Coordinates of C-alpha atoms and ligand atoms in Angstrom, one line a residue:
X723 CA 0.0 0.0 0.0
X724 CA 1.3 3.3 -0.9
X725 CA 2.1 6.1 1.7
X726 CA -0.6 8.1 0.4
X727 CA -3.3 5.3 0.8
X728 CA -1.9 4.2 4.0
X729 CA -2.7 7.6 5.6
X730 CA -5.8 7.6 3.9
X731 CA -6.7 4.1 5.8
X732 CA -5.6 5.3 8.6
X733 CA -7.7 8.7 8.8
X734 CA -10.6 6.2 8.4
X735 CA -10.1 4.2 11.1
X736 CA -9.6 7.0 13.4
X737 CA -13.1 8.8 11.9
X738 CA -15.1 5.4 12.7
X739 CA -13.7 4.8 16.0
X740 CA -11.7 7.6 16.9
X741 CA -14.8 9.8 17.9
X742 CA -16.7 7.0 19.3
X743 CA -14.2 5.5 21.7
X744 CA -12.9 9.6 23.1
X745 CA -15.6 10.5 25.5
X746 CA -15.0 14.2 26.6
X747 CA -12.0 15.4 28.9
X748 CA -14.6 16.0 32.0
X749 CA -16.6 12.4 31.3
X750 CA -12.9 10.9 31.2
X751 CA -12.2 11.9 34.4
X752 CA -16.0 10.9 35.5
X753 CA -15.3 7.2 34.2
X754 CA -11.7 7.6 36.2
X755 CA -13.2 8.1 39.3
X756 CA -15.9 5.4 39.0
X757 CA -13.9 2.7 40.9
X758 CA -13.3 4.5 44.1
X759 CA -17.0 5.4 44.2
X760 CA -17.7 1.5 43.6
X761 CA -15.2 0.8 46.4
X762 CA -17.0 2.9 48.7
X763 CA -20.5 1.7 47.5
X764 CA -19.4 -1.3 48.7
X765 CA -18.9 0.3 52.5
X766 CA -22.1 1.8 52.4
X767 CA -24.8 1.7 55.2
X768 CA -27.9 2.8 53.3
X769 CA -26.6 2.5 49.8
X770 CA -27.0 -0.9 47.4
X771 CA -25.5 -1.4 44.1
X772 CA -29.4 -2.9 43.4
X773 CA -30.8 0.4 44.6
X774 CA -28.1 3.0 42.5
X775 CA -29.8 5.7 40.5
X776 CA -27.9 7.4 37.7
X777 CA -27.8 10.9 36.9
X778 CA -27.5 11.8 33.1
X779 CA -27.0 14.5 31.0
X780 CA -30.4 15.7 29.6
X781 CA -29.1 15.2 25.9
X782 CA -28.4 11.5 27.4
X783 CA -31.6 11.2 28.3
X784 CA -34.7 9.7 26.1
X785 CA -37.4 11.0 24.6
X786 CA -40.1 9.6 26.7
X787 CA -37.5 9.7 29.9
X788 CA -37.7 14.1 29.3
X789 CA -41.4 13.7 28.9
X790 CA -41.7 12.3 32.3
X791 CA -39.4 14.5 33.8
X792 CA -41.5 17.1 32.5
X793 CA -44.9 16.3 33.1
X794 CA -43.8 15.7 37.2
X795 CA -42.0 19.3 37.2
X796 CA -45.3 20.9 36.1
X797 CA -47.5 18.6 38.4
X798 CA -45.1 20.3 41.6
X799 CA -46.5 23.5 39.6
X800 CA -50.1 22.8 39.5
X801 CA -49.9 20.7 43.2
X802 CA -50.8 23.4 46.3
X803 CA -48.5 24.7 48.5
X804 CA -47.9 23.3 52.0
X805 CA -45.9 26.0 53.8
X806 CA -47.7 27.0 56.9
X807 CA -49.8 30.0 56.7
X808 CA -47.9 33.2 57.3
X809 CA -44.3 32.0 55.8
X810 CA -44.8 33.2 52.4
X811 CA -48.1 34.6 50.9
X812 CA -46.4 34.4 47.7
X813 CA -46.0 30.7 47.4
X814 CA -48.9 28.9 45.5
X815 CA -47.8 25.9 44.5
X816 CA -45.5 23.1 45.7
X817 CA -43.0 24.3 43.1
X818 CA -42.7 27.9 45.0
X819 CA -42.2 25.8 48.6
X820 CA -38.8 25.7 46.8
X821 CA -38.1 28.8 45.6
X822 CA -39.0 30.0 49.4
X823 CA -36.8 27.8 50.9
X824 CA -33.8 29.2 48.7
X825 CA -34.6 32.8 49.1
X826 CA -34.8 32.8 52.9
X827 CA -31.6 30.8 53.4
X828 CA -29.2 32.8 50.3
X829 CA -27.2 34.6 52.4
X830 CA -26.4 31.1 54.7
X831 CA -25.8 29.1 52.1
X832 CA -23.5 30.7 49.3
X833 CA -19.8 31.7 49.7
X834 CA -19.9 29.4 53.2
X835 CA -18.9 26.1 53.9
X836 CA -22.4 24.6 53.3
X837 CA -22.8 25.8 49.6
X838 CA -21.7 22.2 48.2
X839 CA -24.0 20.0 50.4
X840 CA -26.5 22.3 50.9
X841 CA -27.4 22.7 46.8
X842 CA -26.5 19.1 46.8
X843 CA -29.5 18.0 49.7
X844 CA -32.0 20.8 48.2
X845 CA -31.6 19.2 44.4
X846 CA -31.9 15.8 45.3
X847 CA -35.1 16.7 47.9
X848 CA -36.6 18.0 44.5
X849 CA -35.7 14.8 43.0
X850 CA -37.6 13.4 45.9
X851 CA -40.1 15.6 45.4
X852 CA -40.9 14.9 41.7
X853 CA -40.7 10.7 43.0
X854 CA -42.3 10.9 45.7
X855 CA -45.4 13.7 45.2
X856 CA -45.8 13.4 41.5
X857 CA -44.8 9.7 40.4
X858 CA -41.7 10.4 38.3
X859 CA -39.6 7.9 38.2
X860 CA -36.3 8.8 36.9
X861 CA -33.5 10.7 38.1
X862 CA -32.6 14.5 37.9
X863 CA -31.0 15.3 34.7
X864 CA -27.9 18.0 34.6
X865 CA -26.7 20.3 31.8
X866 CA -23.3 19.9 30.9
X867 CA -22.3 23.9 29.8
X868 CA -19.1 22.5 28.3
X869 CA -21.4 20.5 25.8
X870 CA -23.4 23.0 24.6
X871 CA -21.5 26.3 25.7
X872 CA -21.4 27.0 21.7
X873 CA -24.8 27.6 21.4
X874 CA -27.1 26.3 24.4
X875 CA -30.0 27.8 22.9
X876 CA -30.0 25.2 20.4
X877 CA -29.4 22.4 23.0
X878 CA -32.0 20.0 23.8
X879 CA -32.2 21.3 27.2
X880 CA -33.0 25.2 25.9
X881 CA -34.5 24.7 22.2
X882 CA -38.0 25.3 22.7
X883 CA -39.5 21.9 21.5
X884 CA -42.0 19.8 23.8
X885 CA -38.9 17.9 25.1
X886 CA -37.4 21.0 26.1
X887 CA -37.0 23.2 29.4
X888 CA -38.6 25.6 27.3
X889 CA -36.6 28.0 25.0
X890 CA -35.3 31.6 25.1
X891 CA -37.3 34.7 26.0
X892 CA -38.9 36.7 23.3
X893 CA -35.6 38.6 21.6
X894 CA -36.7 42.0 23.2
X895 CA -34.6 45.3 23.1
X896 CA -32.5 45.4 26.4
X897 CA -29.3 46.4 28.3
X898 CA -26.4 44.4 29.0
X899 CA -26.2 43.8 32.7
X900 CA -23.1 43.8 34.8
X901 CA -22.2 40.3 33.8
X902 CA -22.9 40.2 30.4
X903 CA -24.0 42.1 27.4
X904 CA -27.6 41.8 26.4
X905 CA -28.3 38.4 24.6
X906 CA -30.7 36.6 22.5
X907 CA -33.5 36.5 24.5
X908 CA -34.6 39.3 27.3
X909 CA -38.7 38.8 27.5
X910 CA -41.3 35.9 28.2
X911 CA -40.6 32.5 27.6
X912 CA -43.0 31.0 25.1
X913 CA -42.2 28.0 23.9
X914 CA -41.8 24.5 24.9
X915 CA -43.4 23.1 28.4
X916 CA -42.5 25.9 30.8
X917 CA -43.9 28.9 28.3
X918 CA -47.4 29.0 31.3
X919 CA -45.8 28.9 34.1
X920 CA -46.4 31.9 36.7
X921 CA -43.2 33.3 38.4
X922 CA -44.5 34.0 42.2
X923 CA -41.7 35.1 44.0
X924 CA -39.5 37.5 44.3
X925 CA -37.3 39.6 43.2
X926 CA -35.0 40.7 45.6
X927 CA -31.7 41.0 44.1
X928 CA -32.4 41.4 40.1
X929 CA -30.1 41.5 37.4
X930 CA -32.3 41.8 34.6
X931 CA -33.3 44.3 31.8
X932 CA -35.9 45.4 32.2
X933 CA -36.4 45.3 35.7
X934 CA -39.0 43.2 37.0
X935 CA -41.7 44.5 38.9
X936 CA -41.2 44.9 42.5
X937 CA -42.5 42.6 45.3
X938 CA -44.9 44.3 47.8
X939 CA -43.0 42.5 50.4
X940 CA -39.3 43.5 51.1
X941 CA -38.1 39.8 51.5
X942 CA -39.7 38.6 48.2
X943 CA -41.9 36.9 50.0
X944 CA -45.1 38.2 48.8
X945 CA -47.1 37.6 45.4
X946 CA -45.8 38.9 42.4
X947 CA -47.5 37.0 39.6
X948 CA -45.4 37.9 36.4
X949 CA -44.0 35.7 33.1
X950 CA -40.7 33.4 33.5
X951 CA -38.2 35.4 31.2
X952 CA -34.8 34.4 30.1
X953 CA -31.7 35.7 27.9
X954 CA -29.5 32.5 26.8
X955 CA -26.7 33.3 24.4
X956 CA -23.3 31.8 24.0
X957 CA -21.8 34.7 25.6
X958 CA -20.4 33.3 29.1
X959 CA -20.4 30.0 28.0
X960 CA -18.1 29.9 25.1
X961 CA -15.9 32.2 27.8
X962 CA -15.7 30.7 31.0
X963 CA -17.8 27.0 30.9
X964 CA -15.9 25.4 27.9
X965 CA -15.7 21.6 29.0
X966 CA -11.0 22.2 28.9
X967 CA -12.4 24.9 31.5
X968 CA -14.8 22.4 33.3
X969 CA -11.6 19.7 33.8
X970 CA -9.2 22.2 34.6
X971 CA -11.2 23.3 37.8
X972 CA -11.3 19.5 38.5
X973 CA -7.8 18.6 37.9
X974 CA -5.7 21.9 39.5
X975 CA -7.1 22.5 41.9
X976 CA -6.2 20.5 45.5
X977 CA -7.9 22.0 49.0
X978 CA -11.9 22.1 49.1
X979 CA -11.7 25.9 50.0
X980 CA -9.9 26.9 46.3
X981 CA -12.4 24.6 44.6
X982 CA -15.4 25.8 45.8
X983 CA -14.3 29.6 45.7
X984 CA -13.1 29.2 42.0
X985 CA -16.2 27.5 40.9
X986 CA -18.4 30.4 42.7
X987 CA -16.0 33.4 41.9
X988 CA -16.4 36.1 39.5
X989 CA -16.8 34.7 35.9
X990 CA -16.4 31.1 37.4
X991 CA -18.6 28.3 36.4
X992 CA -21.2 28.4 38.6
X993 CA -22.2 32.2 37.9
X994 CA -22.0 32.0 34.6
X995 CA -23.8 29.0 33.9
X996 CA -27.1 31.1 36.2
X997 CA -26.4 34.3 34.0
X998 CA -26.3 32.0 30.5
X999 CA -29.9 32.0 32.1
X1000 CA -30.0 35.5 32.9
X1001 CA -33.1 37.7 33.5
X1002 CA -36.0 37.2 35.7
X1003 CA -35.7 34.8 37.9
X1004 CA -33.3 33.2 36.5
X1005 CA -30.4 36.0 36.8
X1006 CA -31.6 37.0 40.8
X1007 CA -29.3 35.7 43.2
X1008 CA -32.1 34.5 45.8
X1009 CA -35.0 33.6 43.5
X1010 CA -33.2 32.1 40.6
X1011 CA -34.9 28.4 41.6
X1012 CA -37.7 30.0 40.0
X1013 CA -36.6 29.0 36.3
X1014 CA -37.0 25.3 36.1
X1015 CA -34.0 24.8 34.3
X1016 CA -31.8 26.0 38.0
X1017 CA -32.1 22.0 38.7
X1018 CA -30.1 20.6 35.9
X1019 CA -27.5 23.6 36.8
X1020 CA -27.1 22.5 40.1
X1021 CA -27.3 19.0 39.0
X1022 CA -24.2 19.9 36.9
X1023 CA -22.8 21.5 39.8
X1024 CA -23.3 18.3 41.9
X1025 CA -21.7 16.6 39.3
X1026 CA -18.4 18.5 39.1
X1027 CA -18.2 18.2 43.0
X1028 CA -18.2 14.7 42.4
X1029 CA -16.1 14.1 39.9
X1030 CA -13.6 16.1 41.6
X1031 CA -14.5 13.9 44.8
X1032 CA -13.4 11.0 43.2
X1033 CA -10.1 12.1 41.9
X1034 CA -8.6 11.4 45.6
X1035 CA -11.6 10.3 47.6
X1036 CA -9.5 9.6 50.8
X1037 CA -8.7 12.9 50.8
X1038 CA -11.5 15.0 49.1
X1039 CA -14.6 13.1 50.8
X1040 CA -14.9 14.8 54.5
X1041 CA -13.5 18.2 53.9
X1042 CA -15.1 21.6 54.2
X1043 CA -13.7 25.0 54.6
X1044 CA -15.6 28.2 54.5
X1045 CA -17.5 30.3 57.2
X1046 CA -21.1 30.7 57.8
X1047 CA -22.2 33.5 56.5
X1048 CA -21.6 34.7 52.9
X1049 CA -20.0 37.8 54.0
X1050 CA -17.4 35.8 56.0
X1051 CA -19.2 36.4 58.6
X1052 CA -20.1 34.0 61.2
X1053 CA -18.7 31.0 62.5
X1054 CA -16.3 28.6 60.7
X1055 CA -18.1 25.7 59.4
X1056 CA -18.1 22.6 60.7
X1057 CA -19.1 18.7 59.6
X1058 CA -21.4 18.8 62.2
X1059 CA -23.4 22.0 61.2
X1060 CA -26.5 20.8 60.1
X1061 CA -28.4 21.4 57.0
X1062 CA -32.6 22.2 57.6
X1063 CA -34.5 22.9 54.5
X1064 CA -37.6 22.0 56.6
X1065 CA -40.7 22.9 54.3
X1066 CA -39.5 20.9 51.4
X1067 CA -37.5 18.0 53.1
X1068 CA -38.0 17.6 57.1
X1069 CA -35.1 15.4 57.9
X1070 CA -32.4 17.5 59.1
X1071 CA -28.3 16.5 58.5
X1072 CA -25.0 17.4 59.5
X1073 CA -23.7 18.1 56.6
X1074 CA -20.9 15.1 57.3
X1075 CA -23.9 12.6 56.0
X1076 CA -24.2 15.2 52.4
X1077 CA -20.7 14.2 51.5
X1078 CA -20.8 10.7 49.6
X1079 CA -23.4 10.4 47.3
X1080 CA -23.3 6.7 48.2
X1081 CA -24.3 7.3 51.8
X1082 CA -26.6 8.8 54.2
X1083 CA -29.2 9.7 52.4
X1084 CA -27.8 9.5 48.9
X1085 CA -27.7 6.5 46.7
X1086 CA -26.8 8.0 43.2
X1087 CA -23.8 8.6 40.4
X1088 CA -23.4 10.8 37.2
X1089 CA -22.9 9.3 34.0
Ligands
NAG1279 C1 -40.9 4.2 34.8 O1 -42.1 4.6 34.1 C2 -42.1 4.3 32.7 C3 -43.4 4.8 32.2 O2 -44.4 4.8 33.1 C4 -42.0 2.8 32.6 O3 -42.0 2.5 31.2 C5 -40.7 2.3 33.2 O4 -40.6 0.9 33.1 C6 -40.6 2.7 34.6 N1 -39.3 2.4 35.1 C7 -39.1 2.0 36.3 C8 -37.7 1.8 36.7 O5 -40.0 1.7 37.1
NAG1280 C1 -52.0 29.1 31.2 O1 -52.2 29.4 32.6 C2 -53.4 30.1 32.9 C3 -53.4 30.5 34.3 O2 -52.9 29.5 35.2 C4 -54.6 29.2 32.6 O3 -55.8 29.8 32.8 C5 -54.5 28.8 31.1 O4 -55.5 27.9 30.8 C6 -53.1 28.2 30.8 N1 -53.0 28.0 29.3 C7 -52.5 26.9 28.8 C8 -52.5 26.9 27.3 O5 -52.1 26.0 29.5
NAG1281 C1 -35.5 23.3 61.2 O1 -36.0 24.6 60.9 C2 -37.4 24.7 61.4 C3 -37.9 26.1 60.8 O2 -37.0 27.1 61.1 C4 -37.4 24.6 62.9 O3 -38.8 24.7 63.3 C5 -36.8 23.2 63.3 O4 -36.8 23.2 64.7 C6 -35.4 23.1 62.7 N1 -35.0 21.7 63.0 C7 -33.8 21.4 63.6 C8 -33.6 20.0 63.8 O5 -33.0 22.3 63.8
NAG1282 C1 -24.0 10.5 25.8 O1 -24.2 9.5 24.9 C2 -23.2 9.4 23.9 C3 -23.6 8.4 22.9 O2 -24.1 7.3 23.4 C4 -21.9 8.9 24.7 O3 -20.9 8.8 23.8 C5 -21.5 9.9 25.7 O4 -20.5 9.5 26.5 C6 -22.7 10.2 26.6 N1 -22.4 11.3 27.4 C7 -22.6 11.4 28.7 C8 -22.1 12.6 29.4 O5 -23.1 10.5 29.3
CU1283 CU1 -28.2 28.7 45.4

């Protein structure tokens, strides 16, 4: 065989199998970490391979699978609220027991110690939630940035079709807001499942053009009816969520305390994936669990804590650093501190059982 033809051949090969058998550089290191999560599967107390859920990415998941997932999301919309009377006159639905629960904990729970297991407890008591109160059956799904940070609006997660999370906002006229300039989208939502859906809560720390009306109560608490907007565009995510970027928060970075402060600081992954959202809720600090799609973010989130678990699981399993309160306030968190998200889970946790999600109340991987 000629030189010529001989490269040839070999180009082929690599086309047919090449791209097949390379998984991306984050799901590389996802797969590496699988064995010490099986080895301490096997130590678990509550945990059984039998009873092992798996988290996928919601391109991964089937047609029928995103249907479900959907139809139980809107049933915690359309199912009443159960907060006491008094908590939050705003919340009307099961959905908004949420959203409450977020706003009146923010400043406890971001920038601290908690901020890992407490998103991590709150998105899998949803999970619960959509099992246990509306008869889904699956798992949460998360939204890998790095796949789609070219264009998420044409992702299956954000492209407006019935097995969507709904699509952009109406392209409107705005501003660009201190984190990005204006995008794609900027008004109502309307398309896909979520186009109905009646933001309740809220705001109470918007970043959105234009603003969104004000609550009449000064902790967002009260009833503010309005549309669920959004403003996706490739903007932050070809920037600063690229999947290289993804793996290179996972692989350089050693102590807890620099993980979690690069993931939540300025343009790091975490913020940019909720302002790739953007507007109203989805771009408020304390009400952004409004948007539906702020589960498969933190899903994601979950996921790149646990990846990077895995990497050294001896030493990256029972570690915590961080204070109390956001503004480095408060007291230095501990293990021990626990988590209470009362009106939407009522069993309480130090946040030492949060930290395997083989264990305590966990029993789940990513895939
Ligand atoms: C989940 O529900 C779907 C549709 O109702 C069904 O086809 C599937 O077998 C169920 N899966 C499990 C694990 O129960
Ligand atoms: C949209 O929501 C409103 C108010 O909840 C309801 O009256 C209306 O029937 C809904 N429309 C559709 C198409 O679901
Ligand atoms: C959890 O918080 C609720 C509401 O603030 C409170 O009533 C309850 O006592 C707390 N539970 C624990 C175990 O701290
Ligand atoms: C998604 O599915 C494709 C095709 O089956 C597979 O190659 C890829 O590894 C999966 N990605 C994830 C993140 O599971
Ligand atoms: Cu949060």
């Amino acid at each position: 065989m000629s030189l010529y033809r001989g490269i040839v051949f070999l180009a082929s090969i690599f086309l047919l199998f090449g791209a097949h058998v390379s998984a991306d550089a984050v799901s590389d290191l996802q797969d590496k970490g699988r064995a010490a999560i099986n080895a301490e599967l096997a130590k678990s107390k509550t945990c059984t391979a039998a009873k092992l859920k798996v988290r996928k990415e919601w391109g991964n998941v089937t047609v029928s699978d995103r249907k479900a997932y959907i139809k139980a999301v809107l049933c915690l919309f359309n199912s009443p609220s159960k907060l006491p009377a008094g908590v939050a006159p705003g919340a009307k639905s099961r959905y908004d027991d949420f959203v409450v629960t977020h706003i009146t904990q923010t400043l406890n729970i971001h920038g601290t110690g908690s901020f890992l297991s407490w998103h991590r407890y709150f998105t899998w008591s949803y999970e619960q939630a959509l099992v246990n109160e509306c008869g889904y059956n699956g798992t949460q799904p998360y939204w890998d940035w790095g796949r789609w940070a070219a264009d998420p609006e044409s992702s299956p997660i954000f492209d407006g079709s019935d097995t969507s999370m709904s699509g952009n906002g109406l392209k409107v006229k705005h501003a660009a807001t201190i984190n990005s300039p204006a995008q794609n989208g900027g008004g109502c939502v309307q398309t896909g499942p979520f186009k109905n859906i009646s933001v309740n809560l809220g705001p109470v720390s918007p970043v959105a053009d234009p603003a969104p009306p004000r609550n009449p109560a000064a902790n967002g608490l009260g009833y503010n009816p309005r549309c669920l907007r959004r403003d996706l565009g490739p903007y932050l995510t070809t920037r600063y969520t690229t999947t290289a970027q993804i793996a290179a928060l996972i692989t350089s970075t050693n102590a807890i305390g620099t993980f979690q402060d690069t993931l939540q600081g300025g343009t790091g992954l975490h913020g940019s994936a909720h302002f790739t959202i953007g507007s109203d809720p989805g771009g408020d600090f304390y009400n952004s669990p409004g948007d539906p799609a702020f589960w498969l973010l933190h899903s994601m989130i979950d996921r790149v804590w646990y990846i990077w678990q895995t990497q050294d699981l001896t030493n990256r399993m029972q570690v915590i650093a961080g204070q109390t309160n956001m503004f480095g306030g408060g007291a230095i968190s501990k293990l021990t501190d626990n988590i209470n998200i009362t009106y939407v889970n009522k069993d309480v946790y130090p946040m030492s059982s949060l930290m395997s999600t083989v264990d305590g109340p966990f029993c789940y991987v990513y895939e």
